[in-house]
Tab-separated table of C-alpha atoms in Angstrom:
chain	number	residue	atom	x	y	z
A	1	UNK	CA	0.000	0.000	0.000
A	2	UNK	CA	1.459	3.348	-1.064
A	3	UNK	CA	0.721	6.407	0.959
A	4	UNK	CA	1.275	9.870	-0.593
A	5	UNK	CA	3.537	12.065	1.498
A	6	UNK	CA	2.210	15.460	2.479
A	7	UNK	CA	3.923	18.578	3.736
A	8	UNK	CA	1.159	19.168	6.240
A	9	UNK	CA	2.049	16.311	8.604
A	10	UNK	CA	0.721	16.487	12.112
A	11	UNK	CA	3.233	15.534	14.808
A	12	UNK	CA	2.484	12.056	16.146
A	13	UNK	CA	0.781	11.375	19.436
A	14	UNK	CA	2.192	8.514	21.497
A	15	UNK	CA	-0.248	5.804	22.538
A	16	UNK	CA	-2.736	6.254	19.707
A	17	UNK	CA	-5.508	3.604	19.977
A	18	UNK	CA	-5.205	2.784	16.332
A	19	UNK	CA	-1.846	1.017	16.626
A	20	UNK	CA	-1.258	-0.035	20.220
A	21	UNK	CA	0.636	-3.228	19.232
A	22	UNK	CA	1.946	-2.189	15.799
A	23	UNK	CA	5.762	-1.961	15.826
A	24	UNK	CA	6.199	-0.625	12.248
A	25	UNK	CA	8.373	-1.859	9.396
A	26	UNK	CA	12.064	-2.559	9.759
A	27	UNK	CA	14.272	0.028	8.007
A	28	UNK	CA	17.298	-1.665	6.402
A	29	UNK	CA	20.485	-0.585	8.030
A	30	UNK	CA	18.716	1.589	10.555
A	31	UNK	CA	17.630	1.242	14.123
A	32	UNK	CA	14.607	-0.858	15.082
A	33	UNK	CA	11.267	0.919	14.968
A	34	UNK	CA	10.249	2.926	17.990
A	35	UNK	CA	6.727	4.163	18.580
A	36	UNK	CA	7.853	7.384	20.211
A	37	UNK	CA	9.542	7.976	23.524
A	38	UNK	CA	13.324	8.186	24.074
A	39	UNK	CA	15.557	8.233	20.959
A	40	UNK	CA	17.287	5.060	19.942
A	41	UNK	CA	20.764	4.390	21.370
A	42	UNK	CA	22.872	1.544	19.939
A	43	UNK	CA	23.754	-1.251	22.356
A	44	UNK	CA	27.264	-1.603	23.690
A	45	UNK	CA	28.216	-4.521	21.421
A	46	UNK	CA	27.492	-2.592	18.175
A	47	UNK	CA	30.423	-0.967	16.372
A	48	UNK	CA	30.329	2.826	16.704
A	49	UNK	CA	29.600	4.716	13.546
A	50	UNK	CA	32.308	6.400	11.508
A	51	UNK	CA	32.954	9.911	12.651
A	52	UNK	CA	31.228	9.501	15.969
A	53	UNK	CA	34.253	10.557	17.965
A	54	UNK	CA	37.274	8.841	19.440
A	55	UNK	CA	37.816	5.179	18.874
A	56	UNK	CA	36.235	2.863	21.412
A	57	UNK	CA	37.447	-0.614	22.278
A	58	UNK	CA	34.266	-2.367	23.196
A	59	UNK	CA	34.206	-6.125	23.569
A	60	UNK	CA	31.219	-7.917	22.139
A	61	UNK	CA	28.717	-9.212	24.646
A	62	UNK	CA	28.316	-13.005	24.446
A	63	UNK	CA	24.923	-14.104	23.254
A	64	UNK	CA	24.701	-16.871	25.874
A	65	UNK	CA	25.884	-17.019	29.478
A	66	UNK	CA	28.780	-19.318	30.369
A	67	UNK	CA	28.010	-22.959	31.170
A	68	UNK	CA	26.523	-23.436	34.585
A	69	UNK	CA	25.447	-19.795	34.958
A	70	UNK	CA	21.701	-19.213	35.379
A	71	UNK	CA	19.864	-17.508	32.550
A	72	UNK	CA	18.761	-13.992	33.512
A	73	UNK	CA	15.358	-14.542	31.974
A	74	UNK	CA	14.728	-17.777	33.812
A	75	UNK	CA	11.898	-17.316	36.305
A	76	UNK	CA	12.722	-18.020	39.966
A	77	UNK	CA	11.712	-21.319	41.453
A	78	UNK	CA	8.283	-21.096	42.962
A	79	UNK	CA	7.320	-23.166	45.956
A	80	UNK	CA	4.224	-25.230	45.819
A	81	UNK	CA	1.286	-23.545	47.489
A	82	UNK	CA	0.451	-24.928	50.883
A	83	UNK	CA	-2.599	-27.110	50.953
A	84	UNK	CA	-5.607	-25.965	52.916
A	85	UNK	CA	-8.258	-27.929	54.762
A	86	UNK	CA	-10.841	-26.675	52.278
A	87	UNK	CA	-8.986	-28.495	49.469
A	88	UNK	CA	-10.150	-31.809	50.935
A	89	UNK	CA	-13.840	-30.921	50.619
A	90	UNK	CA	-15.849	-32.334	47.743
A	91	UNK	CA	-18.457	-29.984	46.272
A	92	UNK	CA	-22.165	-30.595	46.714
A	93	UNK	CA	-22.649	-31.057	42.971
A	94	UNK	CA	-20.099	-33.861	42.915
A	95	UNK	CA	-21.684	-35.479	45.965
A	96	UNK	CA	-25.023	-35.497	44.169
A	97	UNK	CA	-23.343	-37.033	41.153
A	98	UNK	CA	-21.601	-39.722	43.256
A	99	UNK	CA	-23.730	-40.529	46.353
A	100	UNK	CA	-21.001	-42.804	47.770
A	101	UNK	CA	-18.814	-39.725	48.356
A	102	UNK	CA	-20.981	-38.787	51.347
A	103	UNK	CA	-19.194	-41.497	53.351
A	104	UNK	CA	-15.901	-39.656	52.679
A	105	UNK	CA	-17.399	-36.399	53.945
A	106	UNK	CA	-18.569	-38.159	57.120
A	107	UNK	CA	-15.043	-39.457	57.702
A	108	UNK	CA	-13.670	-35.962	57.106
A	109	UNK	CA	-16.011	-34.536	59.744
A	110	UNK	CA	-15.033	-37.265	62.197
A	111	UNK	CA	-11.342	-36.533	61.542
A	112	UNK	CA	-11.851	-32.875	62.446
A	113	UNK	CA	-13.461	-33.831	65.755
A	114	UNK	CA	-10.676	-36.322	66.463
A	115	UNK	CA	-7.965	-33.732	65.704
A	116	UNK	CA	-9.652	-31.244	68.041
A	117	UNK	CA	-9.804	-33.860	70.816
A	118	UNK	CA	-6.145	-34.819	70.372
A	119	UNK	CA	-5.074	-31.175	70.407
A	120	UNK	CA	-7.019	-30.559	73.612
A	121	UNK	CA	-5.430	-33.620	75.228
A	122	UNK	CA	-1.961	-32.486	74.171
A	123	UNK	CA	-2.558	-29.137	75.859
A	124	UNK	CA	-3.734	-30.938	78.998
A	125	UNK	CA	-0.598	-33.090	78.989
A	126	UNK	CA	1.590	-30.014	78.633
A	127	UNK	CA	-0.079	-28.469	81.672
A	128	UNK	CA	0.408	-31.691	83.652
A	129	UNK	CA	4.090	-31.907	82.746
A	130	UNK	CA	4.676	-28.451	84.226
A	131	UNK	CA	3.948	-29.916	87.671
A	132	UNK	CA	6.260	-32.441	89.344
A	133	UNK	CA	4.996	-35.995	88.902
A	134	UNK	CA	6.415	-38.201	91.624
A	135	UNK	CA	5.693	-41.733	92.734
A	136	UNK	CA	6.876	-43.496	95.882
A	137	UNK	CA	9.166	-46.508	95.582
A	138	UNK	CA	11.230	-48.641	97.940
A	139	UNK	CA	14.997	-48.221	98.079
A	140	UNK	CA	16.682	-51.245	99.649
A	141	UNK	CA	19.881	-50.234	101.459
A	142	UNK	CA	22.439	-53.032	101.927
A	143	UNK	CA	24.959	-52.627	104.768
A	144	UNK	CA	27.857	-55.035	104.477
A	145	UNK	CA	30.747	-55.353	106.939
A	146	UNK	CA	33.790	-57.519	106.117
A	147	UNK	CA	36.586	-58.557	108.519
A	148	UNK	CA	40.175	-58.838	107.333
A	149	UNK	CA	43.179	-60.475	109.040
A	150	UNK	CA	41.181	-61.861	111.947
A	151	UNK	CA	43.286	-64.346	114.002
A	152	UNK	CA	40.718	-67.149	113.502
A	153	UNK	CA	40.136	-66.496	109.785
A	154	UNK	CA	42.107	-68.077	106.943
A	155	UNK	CA	42.598	-64.773	105.160
A	156	UNK	CA	45.628	-63.776	107.221
A	157	UNK	CA	49.150	-63.794	105.748
A	158	UNK	CA	51.006	-67.105	105.870
A	159	UNK	CA	54.451	-65.530	106.365
A	160	UNK	CA	55.171	-65.151	110.072
A	161	UNK	CA	57.866	-62.566	109.457
A	162	UNK	CA	55.490	-60.172	107.704
A	163	UNK	CA	54.935	-56.636	108.887
A	164	UNK	CA	52.817	-56.139	112.006
A	165	UNK	CA	50.638	-53.567	110.221
A	166	UNK	CA	49.650	-56.121	107.635
A	167	UNK	CA	48.579	-58.568	110.348
A	168	UNK	CA	46.382	-56.015	112.115
A	169	UNK	CA	42.682	-56.862	112.160
A	170	UNK	CA	40.571	-54.400	110.121
A	171	UNK	CA	36.931	-54.129	109.141
A	172	UNK	CA	35.281	-52.584	106.122
A	173	UNK	CA	31.772	-51.128	105.997
A	174	UNK	CA	29.967	-50.796	102.653
A	175	UNK	CA	26.670	-49.018	102.120
A	176	UNK	CA	24.960	-49.806	98.804
A	177	UNK	CA	21.402	-49.722	97.530
A	178	UNK	CA	19.047	-50.931	94.864
A	179	UNK	CA	15.717	-49.487	93.794
A	180	UNK	CA	12.862	-52.002	93.921
A	181	UNK	CA	10.142	-52.116	91.309
A	182	UNK	CA	6.453	-51.551	91.966
A	183	UNK	CA	5.984	-55.199	92.972
A	184	UNK	CA	8.828	-55.076	95.492
A	185	UNK	CA	11.327	-57.065	93.407
A	186	UNK	CA	14.962	-56.069	93.115
A	187	UNK	CA	15.173	-56.935	89.407
A	188	UNK	CA	15.863	-53.652	87.555
A	189	UNK	CA	13.562	-52.446	84.833
A	190	UNK	CA	15.549	-52.399	81.544
A	191	UNK	CA	13.368	-49.575	80.176
A	192	UNK	CA	13.908	-47.251	83.156
A	193	UNK	CA	17.137	-45.211	83.361
A	194	UNK	CA	19.516	-46.484	86.042
A	195	UNK	CA	20.178	-44.128	88.947
A	196	UNK	CA	23.257	-44.123	91.118
A	197	UNK	CA	22.788	-44.829	94.812
A	198	UNK	CA	24.211	-41.467	95.880
A	199	UNK	CA	21.704	-39.572	93.713
A	200	UNK	CA	18.950	-40.258	96.260
A	201	UNK	CA	20.718	-38.451	99.106
A	202	UNK	CA	21.848	-34.954	99.944
A	203	UNK	CA	24.305	-35.993	102.650
A	204	UNK	CA	25.528	-39.101	104.486
A	205	UNK	CA	27.144	-39.075	107.924
A	206	UNK	CA	28.557	-42.158	109.682
A	207	UNK	CA	29.240	-41.686	113.368
A	208	UNK	CA	31.557	-44.282	114.971
A	209	UNK	CA	32.308	-44.957	118.618
A	210	UNK	CA	34.099	-41.865	119.886
A	211	UNK	CA	35.853	-43.724	122.692
A	212	UNK	CA	37.451	-46.199	120.253
A	213	UNK	CA	38.479	-43.847	117.421
A	214	UNK	CA	38.896	-40.517	119.176
A	215	UNK	CA	37.306	-37.127	118.476
A	216	UNK	CA	39.108	-36.597	115.128
A	217	UNK	CA	38.321	-39.780	113.185
A	218	UNK	CA	34.987	-41.010	114.530
A	219	UNK	CA	33.003	-38.962	111.923
A	220	UNK	CA	32.777	-39.874	108.224
A	221	UNK	CA	30.809	-37.296	106.171
A	222	UNK	CA	29.720	-36.908	102.564
A	223	UNK	CA	27.812	-33.848	101.312
A	224	UNK	CA	26.528	-33.094	97.874
A	225	UNK	CA	27.938	-30.120	95.952
A	226	UNK	CA	27.568	-28.904	92.356
A	227	UNK	CA	30.656	-30.905	91.279
A	228	UNK	CA	29.709	-34.178	92.948
A	229	UNK	CA	30.132	-37.337	90.882
A	230	UNK	CA	27.470	-39.931	91.566
A	231	UNK	CA	28.535	-43.318	92.930
A	232	UNK	CA	26.922	-46.712	93.554
A	233	UNK	CA	27.962	-46.920	97.199
A	234	UNK	CA	30.073	-45.696	100.123
A	235	UNK	CA	32.926	-47.493	101.842
A	236	UNK	CA	34.595	-47.014	105.255
A	237	UNK	CA	37.622	-48.983	106.463
A	238	UNK	CA	39.013	-48.889	110.028
A	239	UNK	CA	41.274	-51.040	112.203
A	240	UNK	CA	39.725	-52.884	115.128
A	241	UNK	CA	39.039	-56.336	116.512
A	242	UNK	CA	36.044	-55.447	118.681
A	243	UNK	CA	32.394	-54.830	117.796
A	244	UNK	CA	31.751	-51.208	116.804
A	245	UNK	CA	28.495	-49.325	117.132
A	246	UNK	CA	27.880	-46.865	114.317
A	247	UNK	CA	25.046	-44.489	113.499
A	248	UNK	CA	24.273	-43.840	109.845
A	249	UNK	CA	22.398	-40.593	109.050
A	250	UNK	CA	20.944	-40.370	105.538
A	251	UNK	CA	19.474	-37.055	104.353
A	252	UNK	CA	17.224	-37.605	101.350
A	253	UNK	CA	17.506	-35.273	98.382
A	254	UNK	CA	13.905	-34.229	97.663
A	255	UNK	CA	13.108	-32.740	94.256
A	256	UNK	CA	11.366	-30.351	94.695
A	257	UNK	CA	12.632	-29.515	98.173
A	258	UNK	CA	10.539	-30.891	101.042
A	259	UNK	CA	10.220	-29.017	104.314
A	260	UNK	CA	9.275	-30.223	107.751
A	261	UNK	CA	6.429	-28.277	109.298
A	262	UNK	CA	6.187	-27.181	112.912
A	263	UNK	CA	4.526	-29.842	115.066
A	264	UNK	CA	1.590	-27.621	116.123
A	265	UNK	CA	0.833	-26.382	112.605
A	266	UNK	CA	1.475	-29.859	111.222
A	267	UNK	CA	-1.164	-31.408	113.496
A	268	UNK	CA	-3.619	-28.648	112.539
A	269	UNK	CA	-3.127	-29.106	108.779
A	270	UNK	CA	-2.408	-32.835	108.823
A	271	UNK	CA	1.022	-32.407	107.220
A	272	UNK	CA	4.389	-33.532	108.483
A	273	UNK	CA	6.739	-32.992	105.525
A	274	UNK	CA	5.756	-31.400	102.213
A	275	UNK	CA	6.799	-28.789	99.696
A	276	UNK	CA	6.241	-25.096	100.332
A	277	UNK	CA	3.409	-24.742	97.734
A	278	UNK	CA	1.560	-27.666	99.319
A	279	UNK	CA	1.885	-26.127	102.785
A	280	UNK	CA	0.617	-22.719	101.630
A	281	UNK	CA	-2.261	-24.351	99.742
A	282	UNK	CA	-3.274	-26.408	102.798
A	283	UNK	CA	-3.202	-23.309	104.994
A	284	UNK	CA	-5.428	-21.469	102.491
A	285	UNK	CA	-7.879	-24.365	102.430
A	286	UNK	CA	-8.044	-24.254	106.235
A	287	UNK	CA	-8.725	-20.482	106.115
A	288	UNK	CA	-11.531	-20.898	103.560
A	289	UNK	CA	-13.110	-23.835	105.357
A	290	UNK	CA	-13.276	-21.963	108.666
A	291	UNK	CA	-14.230	-18.622	106.987
A	292	UNK	CA	-11.359	-16.709	108.564
A	293	UNK	CA	-11.036	-14.171	105.751
A	294	UNK	CA	-12.261	-10.730	106.739
A	295	UNK	CA	-15.450	-9.724	104.935
A	296	UNK	CA	-14.485	-6.056	104.610
A	297	UNK	CA	-10.713	-6.154	104.223
A	298	UNK	CA	-10.273	-9.168	101.976
A	299	UNK	CA	-6.503	-9.199	102.379
A	300	UNK	CA	-6.771	-9.731	106.138
A	301	UNK	CA	-7.193	-13.022	108.013
A	302	UNK	CA	-8.882	-13.164	111.412
A	303	UNK	CA	-7.027	-15.953	113.168
A	304	UNK	CA	-8.855	-18.460	115.336
A	305	UNK	CA	-7.564	-19.677	118.660
A	306	UNK	CA	-5.369	-22.395	117.108
A	307	UNK	CA	-3.666	-20.085	114.621
A	308	UNK	CA	-3.296	-17.366	117.274
A	309	UNK	CA	-1.325	-19.739	119.463
A	310	UNK	CA	0.933	-20.603	116.516
A	311	UNK	CA	1.467	-17.185	114.873
A	312	UNK	CA	1.091	-15.213	118.170
A	313	UNK	CA	-1.139	-12.508	116.677
A	314	UNK	CA	-4.858	-11.837	116.176
A	315	UNK	CA	-4.871	-10.835	112.490
A	316	UNK	CA	-2.579	-11.594	109.630
A	317	UNK	CA	-2.114	-10.125	106.158
A	318	UNK	CA	-1.832	-12.390	103.188
A	319	UNK	CA	1.466	-10.794	102.252
A	320	UNK	CA	2.869	-11.665	105.705
A	321	UNK	CA	2.158	-15.403	105.457
A	322	UNK	CA	5.509	-16.354	103.797
A	323	UNK	CA	7.431	-14.365	106.425
A	324	UNK	CA	5.510	-15.962	109.293
A	325	UNK	CA	5.935	-19.440	107.846
A	326	UNK	CA	9.720	-19.164	107.649
A	327	UNK	CA	10.058	-19.524	111.427
A	328	UNK	CA	7.808	-22.622	111.370
A	329	UNK	CA	9.662	-24.506	108.635
A	330	UNK	CA	12.580	-26.826	109.314
A	331	UNK	CA	14.789	-29.225	107.444
A	332	UNK	CA	13.356	-32.751	107.133
A	333	UNK	CA	14.516	-35.299	109.672
A	334	UNK	CA	17.317	-37.560	108.437
A	335	UNK	CA	16.935	-41.313	108.239
A	336	UNK	CA	18.846	-42.820	111.161
A	337	UNK	CA	20.127	-46.410	110.999
A	338	UNK	CA	21.771	-47.990	114.036
A	339	UNK	CA	24.247	-50.629	112.983
A	340	UNK	CA	26.811	-52.777	114.803
A	341	UNK	CA	29.954	-53.958	113.039
A	342	UNK	CA	30.328	-57.457	114.482
A	343	UNK	CA	33.961	-58.547	114.717
A	344	UNK	CA	33.543	-62.155	115.842
A	345	UNK	CA	35.675	-65.230	115.298
A	346	UNK	CA	34.589	-67.410	112.382
A	347	UNK	CA	32.440	-64.697	110.750
A	348	UNK	CA	34.156	-62.588	108.100
A	349	UNK	CA	31.166	-61.093	106.281
A	350	UNK	CA	27.631	-60.103	107.259
A	351	UNK	CA	24.881	-58.299	105.297
A	352	UNK	CA	21.841	-56.478	106.590
A	353	UNK	CA	19.327	-54.453	104.597
A	354	UNK	CA	16.843	-51.683	105.248
A	355	UNK	CA	13.976	-50.417	103.083
A	356	UNK	CA	13.549	-46.665	102.636
A	357	UNK	CA	10.660	-44.909	100.903
A	358	UNK	CA	11.899	-42.487	98.248
A	359	UNK	CA	10.272	-40.358	95.578
A	360	UNK	CA	11.153	-40.949	91.936
A	361	UNK	CA	9.846	-39.537	88.674
A	362	UNK	CA	6.687	-41.219	87.510
A	363	UNK	CA	7.237	-43.416	84.451
A	364	UNK	CA	4.038	-41.985	83.005
A	365	UNK	CA	5.761	-38.597	82.746
A	366	UNK	CA	8.360	-40.002	80.360
A	367	UNK	CA	5.637	-41.635	78.287
A	368	UNK	CA	3.743	-38.333	78.093
A	369	UNK	CA	6.879	-36.503	77.057
A	370	UNK	CA	7.615	-39.108	74.382
A	371	UNK	CA	4.074	-38.711	73.098
A	372	UNK	CA	4.505	-34.947	72.745
A	373	UNK	CA	7.876	-35.081	70.990
A	374	UNK	CA	7.122	-38.103	68.818
A	375	UNK	CA	7.015	-37.251	65.096
A	376	UNK	CA	6.705	-40.744	63.597
A	377	UNK	CA	2.918	-40.732	63.583
A	378	UNK	CA	2.861	-37.138	62.352
A	379	UNK	CA	4.961	-38.074	59.324
A	380	UNK	CA	2.637	-40.973	58.492
A	381	UNK	CA	-0.382	-38.692	58.797
A	382	UNK	CA	1.220	-36.086	56.524
A	383	UNK	CA	1.941	-38.729	53.879
A	384	UNK	CA	-1.646	-39.987	54.005
A	385	UNK	CA	-2.967	-36.421	53.822
A	386	UNK	CA	-0.830	-35.816	50.738
A	387	UNK	CA	-2.326	-38.878	49.057
A	388	UNK	CA	-5.830	-37.667	49.919
A	389	UNK	CA	-5.037	-34.218	48.470
A	390	UNK	CA	-3.816	-35.785	45.238
A	391	UNK	CA	-6.882	-38.037	45.002
A	392	UNK	CA	-9.286	-35.135	45.556
A	393	UNK	CA	-7.427	-33.017	42.966
A	394	UNK	CA	-7.688	-35.817	40.418
A	395	UNK	CA	-11.417	-36.172	41.163
A	396	UNK	CA	-11.946	-32.446	40.614
A	397	UNK	CA	-9.936	-32.579	37.380
A	398	UNK	CA	-12.060	-35.483	36.117
A	399	UNK	CA	-15.201	-33.550	37.007
A	400	UNK	CA	-13.954	-30.570	34.962
A	401	UNK	CA	-13.197	-32.826	32.000
A	402	UNK	CA	-16.642	-34.393	32.240
A	403	UNK	CA	-18.343	-30.985	32.225
A	404	UNK	CA	-16.157	-29.981	29.258
A	405	UNK	CA	-17.189	-33.026	27.257
A	406	UNK	CA	-20.877	-32.697	28.162
A	407	UNK	CA	-20.951	-29.034	27.106
A	408	UNK	CA	-19.227	-29.841	23.828
A	409	UNK	CA	-21.598	-32.733	23.111
A	410	UNK	CA	-24.749	-30.691	23.787
A	411	UNK	CA	-23.855	-27.610	21.616
A	412	UNK	CA	-20.572	-27.990	19.682
A	413	UNK	CA	-20.759	-24.678	17.762
A	414	UNK	CA	-21.735	-22.507	20.722
A	415	UNK	CA	-19.166	-24.235	22.912
A	416	UNK	CA	-16.328	-23.588	20.418
A	417	UNK	CA	-17.288	-19.911	20.104
A	418	UNK	CA	-17.407	-19.437	23.868
A	419	UNK	CA	-14.134	-21.276	24.238
A	420	UNK	CA	-12.390	-19.079	21.634
A	421	UNK	CA	-13.684	-15.918	23.282
A	422	UNK	CA	-12.448	-17.156	26.643
A	423	UNK	CA	-9.029	-18.072	25.240
A	424	UNK	CA	-8.742	-14.677	23.544
A	425	UNK	CA	-9.585	-12.927	26.801
A	426	UNK	CA	-6.986	-14.975	28.678
A	427	UNK	CA	-4.352	-14.280	26.042
A	428	UNK	CA	-5.057	-10.574	26.258
A	429	UNK	CA	-4.611	-10.653	30.031
A	430	UNK	CA	-1.380	-12.655	29.773
A	431	UNK	CA	0.189	-10.294	27.218
A	432	UNK	CA	-1.124	-7.198	28.979
A	433	UNK	CA	-2.154	-5.687	25.647
A	434	UNK	CA	-4.722	-3.041	24.859
A	435	UNK	CA	-7.401	-2.959	22.172
A	436	UNK	CA	-9.664	-5.694	20.904
A	437	UNK	CA	-7.697	-8.633	19.425
A	438	UNK	CA	-10.875	-10.143	18.029
A	439	UNK	CA	-11.551	-7.008	15.988
A	440	UNK	CA	-7.927	-6.485	14.958
A	441	UNK	CA	-7.653	-9.897	13.332
A	442	UNK	CA	-10.294	-8.921	10.716
A	443	UNK	CA	-9.384	-7.090	7.468
A	444	UNK	CA	-12.113	-4.470	7.915
A	445	UNK	CA	-10.180	-3.092	10.865
A	446	UNK	CA	-7.371	-1.843	8.543
A	447	UNK	CA	-9.715	-0.182	6.014
A	448	UNK	CA	-10.827	2.600	8.332
A	449	UNK	CA	-10.180	6.309	7.687
A	450	UNK	CA	-7.768	6.913	10.562
A	451	UNK	CA	-5.304	4.283	9.263
A	452	UNK	CA	-3.728	6.671	6.727
A	453	UNK	CA	-3.240	9.308	9.377
A	454	UNK	CA	-1.661	6.710	11.669
A	455	UNK	CA	0.855	5.669	9.014
A	456	UNK	CA	1.789	9.295	8.361
A	457	UNK	CA	2.297	9.908	12.036
A	458	UNK	CA	4.541	6.868	12.262
A	459	UNK	CA	6.787	7.921	9.395
A	460	UNK	CA	6.914	11.483	10.721
A	461	UNK	CA	8.208	10.124	14.054
A	462	UNK	CA	10.878	8.097	12.217
A	463	UNK	CA	12.007	11.105	10.186
A	464	UNK	CA	12.272	13.272	13.264
A	465	UNK	CA	14.223	10.610	15.087
A	466	UNK	CA	16.661	10.195	12.208
A	467	UNK	CA	17.054	13.936	11.922
A	468	UNK	CA	17.967	14.301	15.587
A	469	UNK	CA	20.561	11.522	15.270
A	470	UNK	CA	22.175	13.189	12.265
A	471	UNK	CA	22.294	16.566	13.991
A	472	UNK	CA	23.920	14.988	17.027
A	473	UNK	CA	26.534	13.185	14.903
A	474	UNK	CA	27.328	16.298	12.869
A	475	UNK	CA	27.670	18.328	16.041
A	476	UNK	CA	30.180	15.861	17.474
A	477	UNK	CA	32.218	15.852	14.240
A	478	UNK	CA	32.410	19.645	14.158
A	479	UNK	CA	33.668	19.694	17.750
A	480	UNK	CA	36.402	17.169	16.876
A	481	UNK	CA	37.525	19.298	13.902
A	482	UNK	CA	37.989	22.299	16.164
């Protein structure tokens, strides 16, 4: 199509609706077409034109990146969208189409209720684990005394010329223990962690006969400190060929710390030894039961005759209870064992045992903790959920295909027209283009009156662009000549 050139050319307007996507013809040897805007500048890899100034050493830009380098146009990796609970739901229309799918929806509803119940139980277990869970067990303490170098025993040295110190009669006292199970048997539980004997005690004091061993060596003491290494038993060795009376004091290591209550307050509350929170709670229960709280000043307690004799006052503030209780709390009584080391002819070893009630961690606590931290079942559930998601997605895809085929079978011509219109609309959105592609693909679109004006405007823009480039090049050349 030839268009006559006219001297009366109107300057172009950028963004004319007549040619929103029209890029114009390629001019041989010239720059690519530009529909207005900034003037064309050659890329860095093009050779500069003759007479454009000083010589430039510009290396060509490689058309492809080096091996292993990512392409700049490659889109970043997108993570898969996280599945939602609503993705598991089957639509009502599909349930009407397949009545058996209602059983799946019933199972889905039951699963939600079960998950809510499990979550509530997990929260309950977490609250329970915050409190100390203790159970009482029996600790059997074995006290063994062994005699060495007794004149009537066969363990003495056979050489008569041996040293007198080696022939001296000595005895050895060992204190060991073993935790019994719930049935009272000494067989250890392989599932339970083994505890050292010393871990049950805070201190151990053995008091020997002062007349026999003097004031400096009749005491044997062991006290726990932060650097203590646990042991399975304690051992004491002394010389002597006569029976020795010894007193063994064992101070239990309570966790949390137990406190002995004053005898008067203990009889009133029914507590002998307990933790501080238990004592305060029992005192508060006694105050509520006997209605000792003042009706006007709620932070004041009107003591009855029993509490007045203990606290030695008529009224007491709630904030003063911890201070008043400090004078009524004592360390728990130690466990006292009276033992006699029998040094008798013909008897080199004797064993006695005592049973002590101790508090240990409840085995149920470890099971609860394992239940909370266990992830094996969670992984299995996640894998099954993923399979259910995939199955539901395939069902929805098959439903879409079925509707597609049914629509095509009922009205093929109308379906194709609607489908083309939909595809054209989607393509327009994807390319972010303006205008009406459906109208532009017809020949009548290019026979309208404004087309000639649009072509003239385009060529006018090209001429002006070329003119500005020539003026710029000529101006640079003239400057170089000067």
